[in-house]
Amino acid sequence: MQNLEFNRNEDWMKLLISNKKQKYEIIKLGGGKKSMAKQAERNKLTARERIEYLIDKSSNFIEIGAFVGYEMYEEQGGCPAGGCVAGIGYVSGKQCVIVANDQTVKAGAWFPISGKKNLRMQEIAMENHLPIIYLVDSAGVFLPMQDEIFPDKEHFGRIFRNNAKMSAMGITQIAAVMGACVAGGAYLPIMSDETLMVEGNGSIFLAGSYLVKAAIGEDIDNEILGGADTHNSISGIADYKFKTEKECLDYIKTLMGRIGENEKAGFNRIKSYNSFKDAKEIYGIMSENNLKPYDIVEIIDRIVDADENGNSSFDEFKKDYGKSIVCGYARVDGWAVGIVANQRLITKTANGEMRMGGVIYNDSADKAARFIMNCNQKKIPLVFLQDVTGFMVGSRSEHSGIIKDGAKLVNAVANSVVPKITIIVGNSYGAGNYAMCGKAYDPRFIYAWPSAKIAVMGGDAAAKTLLQIQVASEKSKGKLVSEADENELLNKIKDRYEKQTSPYYAAARLWVDDIIDPIETRKLISEAINAANHNPKIEEFKTGVFQV
């Protein structure tokens, strides 16, 4: 299907991916090469080395939150990956959540975004009933920002509350203390099922030796105060001790290997026949800067399986109705899924009306709501592919009840009980973000392509609106605003707004779990459903009251 435009689009997407990879390589360095060298001097592995050693060889590790903290806290020296490395991997054949403090970043101290990331990982474990492994090496709360991480409902202390809740839910929690574990953070390993410590480096205490001296005048070193020997032979707080980190990680593998199988949700899966079309061709389908229409079905066909006859497994629902949203059943790596995707093609209705792509119209909202209800009825996980500029506006839409139909779709998404996986492939603007299962609507997992843009409205429209407000404000004060001044102000507003709409801005704040290479979409959907399948509890689907 390649042509000149395809090649131009492909170059643009590959450039975005290359830029993402370059940023990621810097993030992987954590606090820098010098800090990593100091870890090695103390016979300690880095957070990423610990995870690499722990997970099964040749298995998938799906990193979550790699770009958390990106370009944030620059006055404090930054917080790469939120000061911890986390994701979903396989240990002794068991899919699990892994969270590893990165001691090279401010001694593993917790910034506000670190707390949000750790809570997100616990949320994933709780929603999907996955075991969780904590690799602990942290100096505790980053004190200069304690007011933003300590007291609130979604702050540091919520982690220990979640420890207790997960224990009650029967979710396995294993904590390996490989470095410092101080103050409030000392509760995490003790509230886990089993606590492992590494001799010489691992320590657990509510207050370190300096604070003990200041508080009660006692002279004591950290090892005697709360080292591995102390907590294994005196306090009884820890369960096992090991001379090296690798011995400790090996025993985690042993513990994970003993975990029995639980009941599954039972989402349907058959033999996979690979993707229907070459996934790499996705690169050339979306136009540069997402300015031109394209057929979303072409992207769907490069994500979904072929069937046993070599045809696409995508079975479109109400194909000729509500064309600005495409819905249908398919297989992804063998898993049955329901797909809800924005269509960017300009379409024509039966009465000749031309419709813009990426906009949600009344009939599209009605169709998507009905399809989502069908998937809930059949216990089929939902995949949302977002490239939406919002709902259609104007008198015709308002008089036709666009708000009512939009509310119907939002209601169906909000009350959906099957797992929802959201991929933001292009625009994600305004209420379209909500209706297509944005972060606020509890997708089990949400990813963005490097081409994604997330905002209340498009950059040009927003910038011109903000410009009008600022110019009117200046004029009300009796100030003259020249055309040159307006253009300069407009460019400044655009630059600021464009930065805020980028996928990196979103990923830094965990509005998305990660920025992904489009050809990884299929694998990530499959791993997400596999994770969701571990939770057997699916509530009854109820939509409550809405206007029909």
Coordinates of C-alpha atoms in Angstrom, one line a residue:
M1 CA 0.0 0.0 0.0
Q2 CA 3.0 2.3 0.0
N3 CA 3.1 5.6 -2.0
L4 CA 4.7 9.0 -1.6
E5 CA 2.3 10.1 1.1
F6 CA 2.6 6.8 3.0
N7 CA 6.4 7.2 3.0
R8 CA 6.1 10.8 4.3
N9 CA 3.7 9.7 7.1
E10 CA 6.0 6.8 7.9
D11 CA 9.1 9.0 8.2
W12 CA 7.1 11.3 10.6
M13 CA 6.0 8.5 12.8
K14 CA 9.4 6.9 12.9
L15 CA 10.9 10.2 13.9
L16 CA 8.5 10.5 16.8
I17 CA 9.4 7.0 17.9
S18 CA 13.1 7.7 17.6
N19 CA 12.6 10.8 19.7
K20 CA 10.8 8.8 22.3
K21 CA 13.5 6.2 22.4
Q22 CA 16.2 8.9 22.9
K23 CA 14.3 10.3 25.8
Y24 CA 13.8 6.9 27.3
E25 CA 17.5 6.1 27.1
I26 CA 18.2 9.2 29.3
I27 CA 15.5 8.2 31.7
K28 CA 17.0 4.7 32.1
L29 CA 20.1 6.3 33.6
G30 CA 18.1 7.4 36.6
G31 CA 20.2 9.7 38.8
G32 CA 23.1 9.4 36.4
K33 CA 26.1 7.2 35.8
K34 CA 28.0 8.3 38.9
S35 CA 25.1 7.3 41.1
M36 CA 24.9 4.0 39.3
A37 CA 28.6 3.4 39.9
K38 CA 28.2 4.1 43.6
Q39 CA 25.5 1.4 43.7
A40 CA 28.0 -1.1 42.2
E41 CA 30.6 -0.1 44.7
R42 CA 28.2 -1.1 47.5
N43 CA 27.5 -4.5 45.8
K44 CA 24.0 -3.2 44.9
L45 CA 22.2 -3.6 41.6
T46 CA 20.3 -0.8 40.1
A47 CA 16.5 -0.9 40.1
R48 CA 16.4 -1.9 36.4
E49 CA 19.1 -4.6 37.0
R50 CA 17.1 -6.1 39.8
I51 CA 14.0 -6.4 37.7
E52 CA 16.0 -7.8 34.7
Y53 CA 17.5 -10.5 37.0
L54 CA 14.1 -11.3 38.7
I55 CA 11.8 -11.7 35.7
D56 CA 11.7 -14.9 33.6
K57 CA 14.1 -14.9 30.6
S58 CA 12.5 -14.1 27.2
S59 CA 9.3 -13.0 28.9
N60 CA 7.5 -9.6 28.4
F61 CA 8.1 -6.9 30.9
I62 CA 5.6 -4.1 30.3
E63 CA 7.0 -1.0 32.0
I64 CA 4.4 1.4 33.4
G65 CA 5.2 5.0 34.0
A66 CA 8.6 5.3 32.4
F67 CA 8.0 9.0 31.6
V68 CA 6.5 9.8 35.0
G69 CA 8.0 13.0 36.3
Y70 CA 9.4 14.0 32.9
E71 CA 10.4 17.7 32.9
M72 CA 9.0 18.0 36.4
Y73 CA 10.7 19.1 39.6
E74 CA 13.6 20.6 37.6
E75 CA 14.5 23.0 40.5
Q76 CA 15.0 20.0 42.7
G77 CA 17.2 18.2 40.1
G78 CA 14.4 16.2 38.5
C79 CA 12.8 12.9 39.2
P80 CA 13.3 10.4 36.3
A81 CA 10.6 7.8 36.1
G82 CA 9.2 9.1 39.4
G83 CA 12.2 7.7 41.3
C84 CA 11.1 4.1 40.8
V85 CA 10.9 1.5 38.0
A86 CA 7.7 -0.4 37.8
G87 CA 5.7 -2.6 35.5
I88 CA 4.1 -6.0 34.8
G89 CA 6.3 -9.0 34.3
Y90 CA 6.5 -12.8 34.8
V91 CA 8.3 -14.4 37.7
S92 CA 8.3 -18.2 37.8
G93 CA 5.6 -18.2 35.2
K94 CA 3.3 -16.0 37.2
Q95 CA 2.2 -12.6 35.9
C96 CA 2.8 -10.0 38.6
V97 CA 3.3 -6.3 39.4
I98 CA 6.9 -5.2 40.2
V99 CA 7.8 -1.9 41.9
A100 CA 11.5 -1.1 42.4
N101 CA 12.7 2.1 44.1
D102 CA 15.5 3.8 42.2
Q103 CA 18.1 4.7 44.9
T104 CA 20.2 6.7 42.3
V105 CA 17.4 9.3 42.2
K106 CA 17.6 11.3 45.4
A107 CA 18.4 8.2 47.4
G108 CA 15.0 6.7 46.3
A109 CA 13.1 9.6 48.1
W110 CA 9.4 10.0 47.3
F111 CA 8.3 13.0 45.3
P112 CA 4.6 13.7 45.0
I113 CA 4.6 12.0 41.6
S114 CA 6.4 9.0 43.1
G115 CA 3.4 8.4 45.4
K116 CA 1.0 8.7 42.5
K117 CA 3.0 6.1 40.5
N118 CA 3.2 3.6 43.4
L119 CA -0.5 4.0 44.0
R120 CA -1.2 3.3 40.3
M121 CA 0.8 0.1 40.5
Q122 CA -1.1 -1.0 43.6
E123 CA -4.3 -0.1 41.7
I124 CA -3.3 -2.4 38.8
A125 CA -2.6 -5.2 41.3
M126 CA -5.9 -4.7 43.0
E127 CA -8.0 -4.4 39.9
N128 CA -6.5 -7.5 38.2
H129 CA -5.7 -9.6 41.3
L130 CA -2.0 -9.8 40.4
P131 CA 0.7 -10.6 43.0
I132 CA 2.9 -7.6 43.7
I133 CA 6.6 -7.5 44.5
Y134 CA 8.3 -4.5 46.1
L135 CA 12.0 -4.1 45.8
V136 CA 12.6 -1.6 48.5
D137 CA 15.5 0.9 48.6
S138 CA 14.2 4.3 49.6
A139 CA 15.1 7.2 51.9
G140 CA 11.4 7.9 52.4
V141 CA 9.5 11.2 51.8
F142 CA 11.4 14.0 50.0
L143 CA 11.2 16.4 52.9
P144 CA 11.3 19.7 51.0
M145 CA 7.9 18.7 49.4
Q146 CA 6.4 16.8 52.4
D147 CA 3.2 18.9 52.3
E148 CA 2.5 17.5 48.8
I149 CA 3.2 13.9 49.6
F150 CA 2.3 13.2 53.2
P151 CA -1.2 13.9 54.5
D152 CA -3.9 13.6 51.7
K153 CA -6.0 10.7 50.6
E154 CA -3.9 10.0 47.4
H155 CA -0.6 10.6 49.2
F156 CA 2.1 8.4 50.8
G157 CA 0.0 6.9 53.6
R158 CA -2.5 5.5 51.1
I159 CA 0.1 2.9 50.1
F160 CA 0.0 1.2 53.5
R161 CA -3.8 1.3 53.5
N162 CA -3.7 -0.5 50.2
N163 CA -1.2 -3.0 51.7
A164 CA -3.9 -3.9 54.2
K165 CA -6.7 -4.0 51.6
M166 CA -4.8 -6.2 49.2
S167 CA -3.9 -8.6 52.0
A168 CA -7.7 -8.9 52.8
M169 CA -8.3 -9.5 49.1
G170 CA -5.9 -12.4 49.1
I171 CA -3.4 -10.7 46.8
T172 CA 0.2 -11.9 47.4
Q173 CA 2.6 -9.2 48.4
I174 CA 6.4 -9.8 48.7
A175 CA 8.8 -7.2 49.9
A176 CA 12.6 -7.4 49.5
V177 CA 14.5 -4.8 51.5
M178 CA 17.7 -4.1 49.6
G179 CA 18.6 -0.7 51.0
A180 CA 17.1 1.9 53.3
C181 CA 13.5 1.5 54.4
V182 CA 12.8 4.3 56.9
A183 CA 10.1 6.2 58.7
G184 CA 6.5 5.6 57.4
G185 CA 8.0 3.6 54.6
A186 CA 9.0 0.9 57.1
Y187 CA 5.4 -0.2 57.2
L188 CA 5.3 -1.4 53.6
P189 CA 7.5 -4.5 54.0
I190 CA 5.9 -5.4 57.3
M191 CA 2.4 -5.2 55.9
S192 CA 3.4 -7.5 53.1
D193 CA 3.0 -11.2 53.3
E194 CA 6.7 -12.0 53.5
T195 CA 9.7 -9.7 54.1
L196 CA 13.2 -10.5 52.8
M197 CA 16.4 -8.5 53.7
V198 CA 19.9 -8.3 52.3
E199 CA 22.6 -8.3 54.9
G200 CA 24.8 -5.1 55.1
N201 CA 22.6 -2.9 52.9
G202 CA 19.0 -3.6 53.9
S203 CA 17.6 -1.7 56.9
I204 CA 14.2 -1.0 58.4
F205 CA 13.5 1.5 61.1
L206 CA 11.1 4.3 62.0
A207 CA 14.0 6.7 62.7
G208 CA 17.7 6.4 61.7
S209 CA 20.6 6.7 64.0
Y210 CA 20.9 10.5 63.7
L211 CA 17.3 11.1 64.5
V212 CA 17.4 8.6 67.4
K213 CA 20.4 10.5 68.8
A214 CA 18.6 13.8 68.4
A215 CA 15.3 12.5 69.8
I216 CA 16.4 10.4 72.8
G217 CA 20.2 10.8 73.0
E218 CA 20.9 7.1 72.2
D219 CA 24.1 6.3 70.3
I220 CA 23.6 3.4 67.9
D221 CA 24.5 2.6 64.3
N222 CA 22.0 1.8 61.6
E223 CA 22.9 -1.9 61.3
I224 CA 22.3 -2.7 65.0
L225 CA 19.3 -0.4 65.0
G226 CA 17.5 -2.0 62.1
G227 CA 19.7 -4.3 59.9
A228 CA 19.0 -7.7 58.6
D229 CA 20.5 -9.5 61.6
T230 CA 18.5 -7.4 64.0
H231 CA 15.1 -7.9 62.3
N232 CA 15.6 -11.6 61.7
S233 CA 16.9 -12.6 65.1
I234 CA 15.7 -10.0 67.6
S235 CA 12.6 -8.1 66.5
G236 CA 11.2 -10.9 64.3
I237 CA 10.0 -8.3 61.8
A238 CA 11.8 -9.9 58.8
D239 CA 11.3 -13.5 57.6
Y240 CA 14.5 -14.2 55.6
K241 CA 18.0 -12.7 55.2
F242 CA 20.5 -13.2 52.4
K243 CA 24.1 -12.3 51.8
T244 CA 23.6 -11.0 48.3
E245 CA 20.9 -9.3 46.3
K246 CA 20.9 -12.1 43.7
E247 CA 20.3 -14.7 46.5
C248 CA 17.4 -12.6 47.7
L249 CA 15.9 -12.3 44.2
D250 CA 16.3 -16.0 43.6
Y251 CA 14.3 -16.7 46.7
I252 CA 11.5 -14.4 45.4
K253 CA 11.4 -16.7 42.4
T254 CA 11.0 -19.7 44.7
L255 CA 8.2 -18.0 46.6
M256 CA 6.4 -17.0 43.4
G257 CA 6.8 -20.6 42.0
R258 CA 4.8 -21.9 45.0
I259 CA 1.7 -19.7 44.5
G260 CA -1.3 -21.7 43.5
E261 CA -3.7 -21.0 40.6
N262 CA -6.9 -19.1 41.3
E263 CA -10.2 -18.9 39.5
K264 CA -10.0 -16.8 36.3
A265 CA -12.5 -14.4 34.8
G266 CA -12.9 -16.6 31.8
F267 CA -12.5 -14.2 29.0
N268 CA -12.6 -16.1 25.7
R269 CA -9.3 -17.0 24.0
I270 CA -8.6 -19.3 21.1
K271 CA -5.5 -20.0 19.0
S272 CA -3.9 -16.8 17.6
Y273 CA -3.3 -16.5 13.8
N274 CA -1.1 -13.4 14.1
S275 CA -2.2 -10.0 12.9
F276 CA -4.2 -9.8 9.7
K277 CA -2.0 -7.2 8.1
D278 CA 1.6 -6.1 8.7
A279 CA 1.7 -4.1 11.9
K280 CA 4.6 -1.9 10.7
E281 CA 2.3 -0.4 8.0
I282 CA 0.6 1.5 10.8
Y283 CA 3.5 3.9 10.6
G284 CA 2.3 5.2 7.2
I285 CA -1.4 5.4 7.7
M286 CA -1.8 8.4 10.0
S287 CA -0.9 11.6 8.2
E288 CA 1.9 13.9 9.4
N289 CA 0.6 15.8 12.5
N290 CA -2.7 14.0 12.1
L291 CA -4.0 16.7 9.7
K292 CA -5.6 14.5 7.0
P293 CA -8.4 11.9 7.2
Y294 CA -7.5 8.2 7.3
D295 CA -9.5 5.0 7.6
I296 CA -9.3 3.7 11.2
V297 CA -10.2 0.2 9.9
E298 CA -6.8 0.1 8.2
I299 CA -5.2 0.5 11.7
I300 CA -7.6 -2.0 13.3
D301 CA -6.7 -4.6 10.6
R302 CA -3.0 -4.3 11.7
I303 CA -3.8 -4.9 15.4
V304 CA -6.4 -7.7 15.2
D305 CA -5.8 -11.3 14.3
A306 CA -6.5 -13.0 11.0
D307 CA -9.1 -15.7 11.2
E308 CA -8.5 -19.4 10.4
N309 CA -9.2 -18.6 6.7
G310 CA -6.6 -15.7 6.6
N311 CA -9.2 -12.9 6.6
S312 CA -9.5 -10.1 9.2
S313 CA -11.2 -11.2 12.4
F314 CA -12.8 -7.7 12.7
D315 CA -16.6 -8.1 12.4
E316 CA -18.0 -4.6 12.2
F317 CA -21.2 -3.7 14.1
K318 CA -23.8 -1.5 12.4
K319 CA -21.4 -0.7 9.6
D320 CA -23.6 1.7 7.7
Y321 CA -24.9 3.6 10.8
G322 CA -23.2 6.2 12.9
K323 CA -20.1 6.1 10.8
S324 CA -18.0 8.5 12.9
I325 CA -17.4 5.7 15.4
V326 CA -16.4 2.2 14.2
C327 CA -17.5 -0.7 16.5
G328 CA -17.0 -4.4 16.1
Y329 CA -15.8 -7.7 17.5
A330 CA -12.4 -9.1 16.8
R331 CA -9.6 -11.2 18.2
V332 CA -6.3 -9.9 19.5
D333 CA -3.7 -12.5 20.1
G334 CA -6.5 -15.0 20.4
W335 CA -8.5 -12.9 22.9
A336 CA -12.1 -11.9 22.0
V337 CA -12.4 -8.1 22.2
G338 CA -14.9 -5.4 21.4
I339 CA -13.4 -2.4 19.6
V340 CA -14.7 1.2 19.8
A341 CA -12.7 3.5 17.5
N342 CA -13.1 7.0 16.2
Q343 CA -13.3 7.2 12.4
R344 CA -11.3 10.0 10.8
L345 CA -12.7 9.6 7.3
I346 CA -15.1 12.3 6.0
T347 CA -18.4 10.5 5.4
K348 CA -21.7 11.1 3.7
T349 CA -25.1 10.3 5.2
A350 CA -28.0 8.7 3.2
N351 CA -29.4 12.2 2.7
G352 CA -26.1 13.5 1.3
E353 CA -24.9 15.4 4.5
M354 CA -21.1 15.5 4.7
R355 CA -19.7 14.7 8.1
M356 CA -16.3 15.6 9.6
G357 CA -14.0 12.8 10.8
G358 CA -13.1 12.4 14.4
V359 CA -16.3 14.1 15.6
I360 CA -18.9 12.2 17.6
Y361 CA -22.4 12.6 16.1
N362 CA -25.8 11.6 17.7
D363 CA -26.1 8.3 15.8
S364 CA -22.5 7.4 16.5
A365 CA -22.9 7.9 20.2
D366 CA -26.1 5.9 20.2
K367 CA -24.4 3.0 18.3
A368 CA -21.3 3.0 20.5
A369 CA -23.4 3.0 23.7
R370 CA -25.4 0.0 22.4
F371 CA -22.3 -1.9 21.4
I372 CA -20.7 -1.3 24.8
M373 CA -23.8 -2.7 26.5
N374 CA -23.6 -5.8 24.2
C375 CA -19.9 -6.4 25.2
N376 CA -20.8 -6.2 28.9
Q377 CA -23.7 -8.6 28.3
K378 CA -21.3 -11.1 26.6
K379 CA -18.4 -10.6 29.0
I380 CA -16.1 -9.3 26.2
P381 CA -13.2 -6.9 27.1
L382 CA -13.4 -3.5 25.4
V383 CA -10.6 -1.7 23.5
F384 CA -11.0 2.0 22.8
L385 CA -8.9 3.6 20.0
Q386 CA -9.1 7.4 20.5
D387 CA -8.7 10.0 17.8
V388 CA -11.5 12.3 18.7
T389 CA -12.0 16.1 18.5
G390 CA -15.2 16.1 20.5
F391 CA -18.9 16.0 20.0
M392 CA -20.6 17.8 17.1
V393 CA -21.9 21.3 18.0
G394 CA -24.4 23.6 16.4
S395 CA -28.1 24.0 16.3
R396 CA -28.9 20.9 14.3
S397 CA -27.0 18.7 16.8
E398 CA -28.3 20.5 19.9
H399 CA -31.9 20.2 18.6
S400 CA -31.3 16.5 17.9
G401 CA -30.2 16.0 21.5
I402 CA -26.5 15.5 21.1
I403 CA -26.1 16.1 24.9
K404 CA -28.6 13.3 25.6
D405 CA -26.9 10.9 23.2
G406 CA -23.5 11.8 24.5
A407 CA -24.7 11.2 28.1
K408 CA -25.9 7.8 27.0
L409 CA -22.5 6.9 25.8
V410 CA -20.7 8.3 28.8
N411 CA -23.2 6.4 31.0
A412 CA -22.4 3.1 29.2
V413 CA -18.6 3.7 29.5
A414 CA -18.7 4.7 33.1
N415 CA -20.8 1.7 34.2
S416 CA -19.0 -0.8 32.1
V417 CA -17.9 -3.8 34.2
V418 CA -15.7 -5.6 31.6
P419 CA -12.0 -4.6 31.4
K420 CA -11.4 -1.4 29.3
I421 CA -8.1 -0.8 27.5
T422 CA -7.6 2.6 25.9
I423 CA -5.1 3.5 23.2
I424 CA -4.8 7.2 22.3
V425 CA -3.6 7.2 18.8
G426 CA -4.2 10.8 17.8
N427 CA -6.4 13.6 19.2
S428 CA -8.1 13.3 22.5
Y429 CA -10.1 16.5 23.0
G430 CA -12.8 17.6 25.4
A431 CA -15.7 15.4 26.2
G432 CA -14.6 13.0 23.5
N433 CA -11.8 12.0 25.8
Y434 CA -14.4 11.1 28.4
A435 CA -16.8 9.3 26.1
M436 CA -14.0 7.2 24.6
C437 CA -12.8 6.0 28.1
G438 CA -10.1 8.5 29.0
K439 CA -8.2 8.3 32.3
A440 CA -11.2 9.6 34.4
Y441 CA -13.3 6.6 33.3
D442 CA -11.1 3.8 34.8
P443 CA -9.6 2.0 31.9
R444 CA -7.6 -1.0 33.3
F445 CA -4.7 0.3 31.1
I446 CA -4.3 3.4 29.0
Y447 CA -1.5 4.0 26.5
A448 CA -0.6 6.8 24.1
W449 CA 1.1 6.7 20.7
P450 CA 3.8 9.3 20.2
S451 CA 1.3 11.1 17.9
A452 CA -1.2 11.6 20.7
K453 CA -2.5 15.0 21.9
I454 CA -4.6 15.4 25.0
A455 CA -6.4 18.6 25.8
V456 CA -9.8 20.3 26.3
M457 CA -9.7 21.5 22.7
G458 CA -7.3 21.7 19.7
G459 CA -4.3 23.9 20.0
D460 CA -5.3 26.5 17.3
A461 CA -8.8 27.0 18.7
A462 CA -7.6 27.2 22.3
A463 CA -4.8 29.6 21.5
K464 CA -7.1 32.0 19.6
T465 CA -9.7 31.8 22.4
L466 CA -7.1 32.6 25.0
L467 CA -5.7 35.4 22.8
Q468 CA -9.1 37.0 22.5
I469 CA -9.5 37.0 26.3
Q470 CA -6.1 38.5 26.9
V471 CA -6.4 41.2 24.2
A472 CA -9.8 42.1 25.5
S473 CA -8.4 42.4 29.0
E474 CA -5.6 44.7 27.8
K475 CA -7.9 46.9 25.9
S476 CA -10.2 47.2 28.9
K477 CA -7.3 48.7 30.7
G478 CA -6.9 51.3 27.9
K479 CA -3.8 49.7 26.4
L480 CA -3.2 49.5 22.7
V481 CA -2.4 46.1 21.3
S482 CA -0.8 46.1 17.8
E483 CA -1.1 43.3 15.3
A484 CA 2.6 42.4 15.9
D485 CA 1.9 42.2 19.7
E486 CA -1.1 40.0 19.0
N487 CA 1.0 37.6 16.8
E488 CA 3.8 37.4 19.4
L489 CA 1.3 36.7 22.2
L490 CA -0.5 34.1 20.0
N491 CA 2.8 32.3 19.4
K492 CA 3.6 32.2 23.1
I493 CA 0.2 30.9 23.9
K494 CA 0.5 28.2 21.2
D495 CA 3.9 27.1 22.4
R496 CA 2.7 26.8 26.0
Y497 CA -0.5 25.0 25.0
E498 CA 1.3 22.6 22.6
K499 CA 3.6 21.5 25.3
Q500 CA 0.7 20.8 27.6
T501 CA -1.1 18.7 24.9
S502 CA 2.0 16.5 24.2
P503 CA 1.9 12.8 25.2
Y504 CA 5.0 13.5 27.4
Y505 CA 3.2 16.0 29.4
A506 CA 0.4 13.5 29.9
A507 CA 2.7 10.6 30.7
A508 CA 4.7 12.7 33.2
R509 CA 1.5 13.1 35.2
L510 CA 0.2 9.5 34.7
W511 CA -2.7 10.5 32.6
V512 CA -1.5 7.6 30.5
D513 CA 0.5 4.6 31.7
D514 CA 3.1 4.9 29.0
I515 CA 4.0 6.2 25.5
I516 CA 4.2 3.2 23.2
D517 CA 5.5 2.3 19.7
P518 CA 2.3 1.7 17.6
I519 CA 3.5 -1.8 16.6
E520 CA 3.5 -2.8 20.3
T521 CA -0.2 -2.1 20.6
R522 CA -1.3 -5.6 19.9
K523 CA 1.1 -7.1 22.5
L524 CA 0.0 -4.6 25.1
I525 CA -3.7 -5.3 24.6
S526 CA -3.0 -9.0 24.9
E527 CA -1.0 -8.6 28.1
A528 CA -3.6 -6.3 29.6
I529 CA -6.4 -8.8 29.0
N530 CA -4.3 -11.6 30.4
A531 CA -3.8 -9.5 33.5
A532 CA -7.5 -8.7 33.8
N533 CA -8.4 -12.3 33.4
H534 CA -6.8 -13.0 36.9
N535 CA -9.7 -11.2 38.6
P536 CA -12.7 -13.5 38.5
K537 CA -15.1 -11.0 40.0
I538 CA -17.2 -9.2 37.4
E539 CA -20.0 -7.1 38.8
E540 CA -23.5 -7.1 37.2
F541 CA -23.8 -4.5 34.5
K542 CA -26.2 -1.7 35.4
T543 CA -26.6 1.7 33.7
G544 CA -28.9 3.4 36.1
V545 CA -31.1 6.3 34.9
F546 CA -30.5 7.9 31.5
Q547 CA -32.6 9.4 28.7
V548 CA -33.3 7.1 25.8

